[in-house]
């Protein structure tokens, strides 16, 4: 019985990658559209949603706002600044599969929110930039864990193109933004990459 040919396997892999690429574009596109719909509603309500669902550090009654604060933004300029890197990094993570994407998203989201809740400054924190940092850190670390030349090259290109955003994790840089959200998102992305790192092959002794 013929189990398959290399050509068939290659075609299946290409089809699978094309499917993940399509899924990534649809998911990230839909997510960004949702963010714009929320921001339109938020603007019409004079950003009352930020006061209700934005994240307030160390507030027990606002702990669940960890689940909502990345969906809100201070204004359209804030959202626009997050849009392109969110789409690019989210799409690239999605290429590794839905399980990998969900894991990276969850750890970036929770890492960003928990860090803000624990050590955030005064005021209310909103914005999806913690997710951007999480995806970015995940891609950088995962490329080296996989020891794949093209993933390492992609990591280098990403660092050269967007590496300056890493300065946003420093408390002394751009003090008007939540460096805690950025730092927490990046740590979450790194944790996800570590958990999803390739497992070493088990070598069985010859008999």
PDB file of C-alpha atoms in Angstrom:
ATOM      1  CA  UNK A   1       0.000   0.000   0.000  1.00  0.00           C
ATOM      2  CA  UNK A   2       1.374   3.439  -0.911  1.00  0.00           C
ATOM      3  CA  UNK A   3       1.321   5.668   2.131  1.00  0.00           C
ATOM      4  CA  UNK A   4       2.291   8.854   0.336  1.00  0.00           C
ATOM      5  CA  UNK A   5       4.974  10.533  -1.663  1.00  0.00           C
ATOM      6  CA  UNK A   6       7.333  13.373  -0.827  1.00  0.00           C
ATOM      7  CA  UNK A   7       5.563  15.482  -3.437  1.00  0.00           C
ATOM      8  CA  UNK A   8       2.221  14.800  -1.784  1.00  0.00           C
ATOM      9  CA  UNK A   9       3.603  15.604   1.654  1.00  0.00           C
ATOM     10  CA  UNK A  10       5.049  18.866   0.361  1.00  0.00           C
ATOM     11  CA  UNK A  11       1.757  19.801  -1.251  1.00  0.00           C
ATOM     12  CA  UNK A  12      -0.105  19.010   1.969  1.00  0.00           C
ATOM     13  CA  UNK A  13       2.320  21.163   3.955  1.00  0.00           C
ATOM     14  CA  UNK A  14       1.940  24.070   1.546  1.00  0.00           C
ATOM     15  CA  UNK A  15      -1.843  23.728   1.659  1.00  0.00           C
ATOM     16  CA  UNK A  16      -1.740  23.648   5.458  1.00  0.00           C
ATOM     17  CA  UNK A  17       0.436  26.770   5.579  1.00  0.00           C
ATOM     18  CA  UNK A  18      -1.881  28.528   3.145  1.00  0.00           C
ATOM     19  CA  UNK A  19      -4.827  27.585   5.349  1.00  0.00           C
ATOM     20  CA  UNK A  20      -3.109  28.959   8.453  1.00  0.00           C
ATOM     21  CA  UNK A  21      -2.203  32.144   6.590  1.00  0.00           C
ATOM     22  CA  UNK A  22      -5.812  32.630   5.524  1.00  0.00           C
ATOM     23  CA  UNK A  23      -7.012  31.895   9.036  1.00  0.00           C
ATOM     24  CA  UNK A  24      -4.498  34.331  10.503  1.00  0.00           C
ATOM     25  CA  UNK A  25      -5.568  37.140   8.198  1.00  0.00           C
ATOM     26  CA  UNK A  26      -9.244  36.519   8.912  1.00  0.00           C
ATOM     27  CA  UNK A  27      -8.760  36.290  12.673  1.00  0.00           C
ATOM     28  CA  UNK A  28      -6.483  39.298  13.052  1.00  0.00           C
ATOM     29  CA  UNK A  29      -8.536  41.323  10.587  1.00  0.00           C
ATOM     30  CA  UNK A  30     -11.708  40.494  12.496  1.00  0.00           C
ATOM     31  CA  UNK A  31     -10.059  41.280  15.823  1.00  0.00           C
ATOM     32  CA  UNK A  32      -8.872  44.683  14.629  1.00  0.00           C
ATOM     33  CA  UNK A  33     -12.313  45.469  13.183  1.00  0.00           C
ATOM     34  CA  UNK A  34     -13.762  44.633  16.598  1.00  0.00           C
ATOM     35  CA  UNK A  35     -11.316  47.047  18.237  1.00  0.00           C
ATOM     36  CA  UNK A  36     -12.397  49.838  15.877  1.00  0.00           C
ATOM     37  CA  UNK A  37     -16.086  49.126  16.482  1.00  0.00           C
ATOM     38  CA  UNK A  38     -15.471  49.307  20.232  1.00  0.00           C
ATOM     39  CA  UNK A  39     -13.502  52.539  19.858  1.00  0.00           C
ATOM     40  CA  UNK A  40     -16.278  54.128  17.792  1.00  0.00           C
ATOM     41  CA  UNK A  41     -18.786  53.209  20.491  1.00  0.00           C
ATOM     42  CA  UNK A  42     -16.381  54.352  23.189  1.00  0.00           C
ATOM     43  CA  UNK A  43     -15.890  57.712  21.469  1.00  0.00           C
ATOM     44  CA  UNK A  44     -19.648  58.241  21.155  1.00  0.00           C
ATOM     45  CA  UNK A  45     -19.887  57.546  24.887  1.00  0.00           C
ATOM     46  CA  UNK A  46     -17.042  60.024  25.586  1.00  0.00           C
ATOM     47  CA  UNK A  47     -14.819  57.102  26.563  1.00  0.00           C
ATOM     48  CA  UNK A  48     -17.024  56.109  29.475  1.00  0.00           C
ATOM     49  CA  UNK A  49     -16.109  52.468  28.745  1.00  0.00           C
ATOM     50  CA  UNK A  50     -12.530  53.168  29.808  1.00  0.00           C
ATOM     51  CA  UNK A  51     -13.655  54.193  33.273  1.00  0.00           C
ATOM     52  CA  UNK A  52     -15.807  51.069  33.591  1.00  0.00           C
ATOM     53  CA  UNK A  53     -13.701  48.384  31.922  1.00  0.00           C
ATOM     54  CA  UNK A  54     -10.187  49.863  31.981  1.00  0.00           C
ATOM     55  CA  UNK A  55      -7.699  48.215  34.339  1.00  0.00           C
ATOM     56  CA  UNK A  56      -7.217  49.798  37.755  1.00  0.00           C
ATOM     57  CA  UNK A  57      -4.107  48.556  39.581  1.00  0.00           C
ATOM     58  CA  UNK A  58      -4.640  46.665  42.820  1.00  0.00           C
ATOM     59  CA  UNK A  59      -8.404  47.177  42.717  1.00  0.00           C
ATOM     60  CA  UNK A  60     -10.178  43.982  43.753  1.00  0.00           C
ATOM     61  CA  UNK A  61     -13.466  44.999  42.171  1.00  0.00           C
ATOM     62  CA  UNK A  62     -11.622  45.711  38.930  1.00  0.00           C
ATOM     63  CA  UNK A  63      -9.567  42.519  38.765  1.00  0.00           C
ATOM     64  CA  UNK A  64     -11.735  41.094  35.989  1.00  0.00           C
ATOM     65  CA  UNK A  65     -10.886  44.167  33.897  1.00  0.00           C
ATOM     66  CA  UNK A  66      -7.740  42.218  33.010  1.00  0.00           C
ATOM     67  CA  UNK A  67     -10.018  40.522  30.488  1.00  0.00           C
ATOM     68  CA  UNK A  68     -11.284  43.750  28.915  1.00  0.00           C
ATOM     69  CA  UNK A  69      -8.618  46.463  29.052  1.00  0.00           C
ATOM     70  CA  UNK A  70      -6.756  45.445  25.826  1.00  0.00           C
ATOM     71  CA  UNK A  71     -10.008  45.937  23.898  1.00  0.00           C
ATOM     72  CA  UNK A  72     -10.160  49.634  24.818  1.00  0.00           C
ATOM     73  CA  UNK A  73      -8.012  52.595  23.784  1.00  0.00           C
ATOM     74  CA  UNK A  74      -7.492  56.179  24.860  1.00  0.00           C
ATOM     75  CA  UNK A  75      -8.386  57.521  21.397  1.00  0.00           C
ATOM     76  CA  UNK A  76      -8.168  56.650  17.707  1.00  0.00           C
ATOM     77  CA  UNK A  77      -4.503  57.692  17.497  1.00  0.00           C
ATOM     78  CA  UNK A  78      -3.726  55.198  20.248  1.00  0.00           C
ATOM     79  CA  UNK A  79      -5.576  52.443  18.386  1.00  0.00           C
ATOM     80  CA  UNK A  80      -4.011  53.316  15.031  1.00  0.00           C
ATOM     81  CA  UNK A  81      -0.508  53.093  16.523  1.00  0.00           C
ATOM     82  CA  UNK A  82      -1.254  49.537  17.667  1.00  0.00           C
ATOM     83  CA  UNK A  83      -3.040  48.356  14.533  1.00  0.00           C
ATOM     84  CA  UNK A  84      -0.220  47.513  12.122  1.00  0.00           C
ATOM     85  CA  UNK A  85       2.162  45.772  14.564  1.00  0.00           C
ATOM     86  CA  UNK A  86      -0.765  43.871  16.083  1.00  0.00           C
ATOM     87  CA  UNK A  87      -1.816  42.547  12.673  1.00  0.00           C
ATOM     88  CA  UNK A  88       1.733  41.708  11.556  1.00  0.00           C
ATOM     89  CA  UNK A  89       2.899  39.979  14.732  1.00  0.00           C
ATOM     90  CA  UNK A  90      -0.426  38.250  15.351  1.00  0.00           C
ATOM     91  CA  UNK A  91      -0.487  36.938  11.784  1.00  0.00           C
ATOM     92  CA  UNK A  92       3.071  35.607  12.045  1.00  0.00           C
ATOM     93  CA  UNK A  93       2.282  33.809  15.298  1.00  0.00           C
ATOM     94  CA  UNK A  94      -0.885  32.341  13.753  1.00  0.00           C
ATOM     95  CA  UNK A  95       1.239  30.729  11.014  1.00  0.00           C
ATOM     96  CA  UNK A  96       2.474  28.268  13.644  1.00  0.00           C
ATOM     97  CA  UNK A  97      -1.062  26.997  14.217  1.00  0.00           C
ATOM     98  CA  UNK A  98      -4.153  27.856  16.217  1.00  0.00           C
ATOM     99  CA  UNK A  99      -2.922  26.108  19.392  1.00  0.00           C
ATOM    100  CA  UNK A 100       0.323  28.064  19.359  1.00  0.00           C
ATOM    101  CA  UNK A 101      -1.531  31.301  18.644  1.00  0.00           C
ATOM    102  CA  UNK A 102      -4.070  30.838  21.444  1.00  0.00           C
ATOM    103  CA  UNK A 103      -1.280  30.008  23.898  1.00  0.00           C
ATOM    104  CA  UNK A 104       0.774  33.070  22.941  1.00  0.00           C
ATOM    105  CA  UNK A 105      -2.313  35.298  23.029  1.00  0.00           C
ATOM    106  CA  UNK A 106      -3.446  34.025  26.423  1.00  0.00           C
ATOM    107  CA  UNK A 107      -0.059  34.407  28.105  1.00  0.00           C
ATOM    108  CA  UNK A 108       0.537  37.836  26.555  1.00  0.00           C
ATOM    109  CA  UNK A 109      -2.925  39.027  27.602  1.00  0.00           C
ATOM    110  CA  UNK A 110      -2.750  37.680  31.148  1.00  0.00           C
ATOM    111  CA  UNK A 111       0.904  38.619  31.618  1.00  0.00           C
ATOM    112  CA  UNK A 112       0.213  42.200  30.597  1.00  0.00           C
ATOM    113  CA  UNK A 113      -2.887  42.492  32.751  1.00  0.00           C
ATOM    114  CA  UNK A 114      -1.451  40.877  35.882  1.00  0.00           C
ATOM    115  CA  UNK A 115       1.674  43.026  35.735  1.00  0.00           C
ATOM    116  CA  UNK A 116      -0.370  46.219  35.447  1.00  0.00           C
ATOM    117  CA  UNK A 117      -2.666  45.095  38.259  1.00  0.00           C
ATOM    118  CA  UNK A 118       0.250  44.269  40.534  1.00  0.00           C
ATOM    119  CA  UNK A 119       2.726  47.108  39.897  1.00  0.00           C
ATOM    120  CA  UNK A 120       0.882  49.597  37.710  1.00  0.00           C
ATOM    121  CA  UNK A 121       0.894  53.283  38.548  1.00  0.00           C
ATOM    122  CA  UNK A 122      -2.122  55.444  39.188  1.00  0.00           C
ATOM    123  CA  UNK A 123      -4.975  55.850  36.760  1.00  0.00           C
ATOM    124  CA  UNK A 124      -6.675  53.480  34.347  1.00  0.00           C
ATOM    125  CA  UNK A 125      -4.743  51.416  31.787  1.00  0.00           C
ATOM    126  CA  UNK A 126      -6.191  50.555  28.370  1.00  0.00           C
ATOM    127  CA  UNK A 127      -4.774  49.371  25.046  1.00  0.00           C
ATOM    128  CA  UNK A 128      -3.627  46.330  23.084  1.00  0.00           C
ATOM    129  CA  UNK A 129       0.064  47.230  23.074  1.00  0.00           C
ATOM    130  CA  UNK A 130       0.739  44.551  25.697  1.00  0.00           C
ATOM    131  CA  UNK A 131      -0.395  41.982  23.139  1.00  0.00           C
ATOM    132  CA  UNK A 132       1.942  43.513  20.562  1.00  0.00           C
ATOM    133  CA  UNK A 133       4.890  43.139  22.933  1.00  0.00           C
ATOM    134  CA  UNK A 134       3.817  39.603  23.789  1.00  0.00           C
ATOM    135  CA  UNK A 135       3.638  38.470  20.162  1.00  0.00           C
ATOM    136  CA  UNK A 136       6.914  40.233  19.375  1.00  0.00           C
ATOM    137  CA  UNK A 137       8.775  38.589  22.259  1.00  0.00           C
ATOM    138  CA  UNK A 138       7.235  35.211  21.411  1.00  0.00           C
ATOM    139  CA  UNK A 139       8.434  35.385  17.807  1.00  0.00           C
ATOM    140  CA  UNK A 140      11.949  36.400  18.799  1.00  0.00           C
ATOM    141  CA  UNK A 141      12.387  33.642  21.388  1.00  0.00           C
ATOM    142  CA  UNK A 142      10.612  30.914  19.411  1.00  0.00           C
ATOM    143  CA  UNK A 143      12.874  31.462  16.400  1.00  0.00           C
ATOM    144  CA  UNK A 144      15.948  30.632  18.454  1.00  0.00           C
ATOM    145  CA  UNK A 145      14.320  27.719  20.256  1.00  0.00           C
ATOM    146  CA  UNK A 146      13.396  26.095  16.940  1.00  0.00           C
ATOM    147  CA  UNK A 147      16.925  26.582  15.578  1.00  0.00           C
ATOM    148  CA  UNK A 148      15.376  27.355  12.215  1.00  0.00           C
ATOM    149  CA  UNK A 149      17.436  29.646  10.005  1.00  0.00           C
ATOM    150  CA  UNK A 150      14.412  31.312   8.470  1.00  0.00           C
ATOM    151  CA  UNK A 151      12.789  31.894  11.856  1.00  0.00           C
ATOM    152  CA  UNK A 152      16.040  33.309  13.200  1.00  0.00           C
ATOM    153  CA  UNK A 153      16.290  35.544  10.117  1.00  0.00           C
ATOM    154  CA  UNK A 154      12.697  36.633  10.653  1.00  0.00           C
ATOM    155  CA  UNK A 155      13.490  37.435  14.282  1.00  0.00           C
ATOM    156  CA  UNK A 156      16.456  39.570  13.218  1.00  0.00           C
ATOM    157  CA  UNK A 157      14.369  41.405  10.625  1.00  0.00           C
ATOM    158  CA  UNK A 158      11.616  41.995  13.163  1.00  0.00           C
ATOM    159  CA  UNK A 159      14.147  43.293  15.660  1.00  0.00           C
ATOM    160  CA  UNK A 160      15.646  45.669  13.109  1.00  0.00           C
ATOM    161  CA  UNK A 161      12.221  46.888  11.979  1.00  0.00           C
ATOM    162  CA  UNK A 162      10.435  47.084  15.301  1.00  0.00           C
ATOM    163  CA  UNK A 163      13.092  46.543  17.952  1.00  0.00           C
ATOM    164  CA  UNK A 164      12.801  50.148  19.088  1.00  0.00           C
ATOM    165  CA  UNK A 165       9.435  49.331  20.670  1.00  0.00           C
ATOM    166  CA  UNK A 166      11.333  47.324  23.263  1.00  0.00           C
ATOM    167  CA  UNK A 167      12.280  50.634  24.863  1.00  0.00           C
ATOM    168  CA  UNK A 168       8.650  50.777  25.946  1.00  0.00           C
ATOM    169  CA  UNK A 169       9.354  48.172  28.638  1.00  0.00           C
ATOM    170  CA  UNK A 170      11.662  50.584  30.453  1.00  0.00           C
ATOM    171  CA  UNK A 171      10.137  52.748  33.196  1.00  0.00           C
ATOM    172  CA  UNK A 172      12.391  55.704  32.316  1.00  0.00           C
ATOM    173  CA  UNK A 173      11.360  55.826  28.665  1.00  0.00           C
ATOM    174  CA  UNK A 174       8.102  57.318  27.410  1.00  0.00           C
ATOM    175  CA  UNK A 175       6.691  57.764  30.892  1.00  0.00           C
ATOM    176  CA  UNK A 176       3.225  58.603  29.593  1.00  0.00           C
ATOM    177  CA  UNK A 177       2.600  54.995  28.519  1.00  0.00           C
ATOM    178  CA  UNK A 178       2.128  51.875  30.621  1.00  0.00           C
ATOM    179  CA  UNK A 179       5.543  50.245  30.533  1.00  0.00           C
ATOM    180  CA  UNK A 180       4.117  47.692  32.972  1.00  0.00           C
ATOM    181  CA  UNK A 181       1.654  46.462  30.326  1.00  0.00           C
ATOM    182  CA  UNK A 182       4.467  46.183  27.782  1.00  0.00           C
ATOM    183  CA  UNK A 183       6.815  44.403  30.162  1.00  0.00           C
ATOM    184  CA  UNK A 184       4.132  41.970  31.310  1.00  0.00           C
ATOM    185  CA  UNK A 185       3.084  41.211  27.752  1.00  0.00           C
ATOM    186  CA  UNK A 186       6.684  40.525  26.728  1.00  0.00           C
ATOM    187  CA  UNK A 187       7.243  38.237  29.720  1.00  0.00           C
ATOM    188  CA  UNK A 188       4.029  36.392  28.875  1.00  0.00           C
ATOM    189  CA  UNK A 189       5.169  35.919  25.288  1.00  0.00           C
ATOM    190  CA  UNK A 190       8.522  34.558  26.444  1.00  0.00           C
ATOM    191  CA  UNK A 191       6.826  32.116  28.838  1.00  0.00           C
ATOM    192  CA  UNK A 192       4.584  30.898  26.013  1.00  0.00           C
ATOM    193  CA  UNK A 193       7.619  30.368  23.771  1.00  0.00           C
ATOM    194  CA  UNK A 194       9.382  28.411  26.518  1.00  0.00           C
ATOM    195  CA  UNK A 195       6.351  26.201  27.121  1.00  0.00           C
ATOM    196  CA  UNK A 196       5.958  25.525  23.397  1.00  0.00           C
ATOM    197  CA  UNK A 197       9.641  24.938  22.695  1.00  0.00           C
ATOM    198  CA  UNK A 198      10.469  21.754  20.760  1.00  0.00           C
ATOM    199  CA  UNK A 199      11.031  18.776  23.012  1.00  0.00           C
ATOM    200  CA  UNK A 200      14.357  16.938  22.581  1.00  0.00           C
ATOM    201  CA  UNK A 201      14.059  13.647  20.754  1.00  0.00           C
ATOM    202  CA  UNK A 202      14.271  10.562  22.942  1.00  0.00           C
ATOM    203  CA  UNK A 203      17.186   8.340  21.972  1.00  0.00           C
ATOM    204  CA  UNK A 204      16.610   4.664  22.707  1.00  0.00           C
ATOM    205  CA  UNK A 205      19.680   2.466  23.293  1.00  0.00           C
ATOM    206  CA  UNK A 206      20.357  -0.245  20.766  1.00  0.00           C
ATOM    207  CA  UNK A 207      19.782  -3.818  21.878  1.00  0.00           C
TER     208      UNK A 207
END
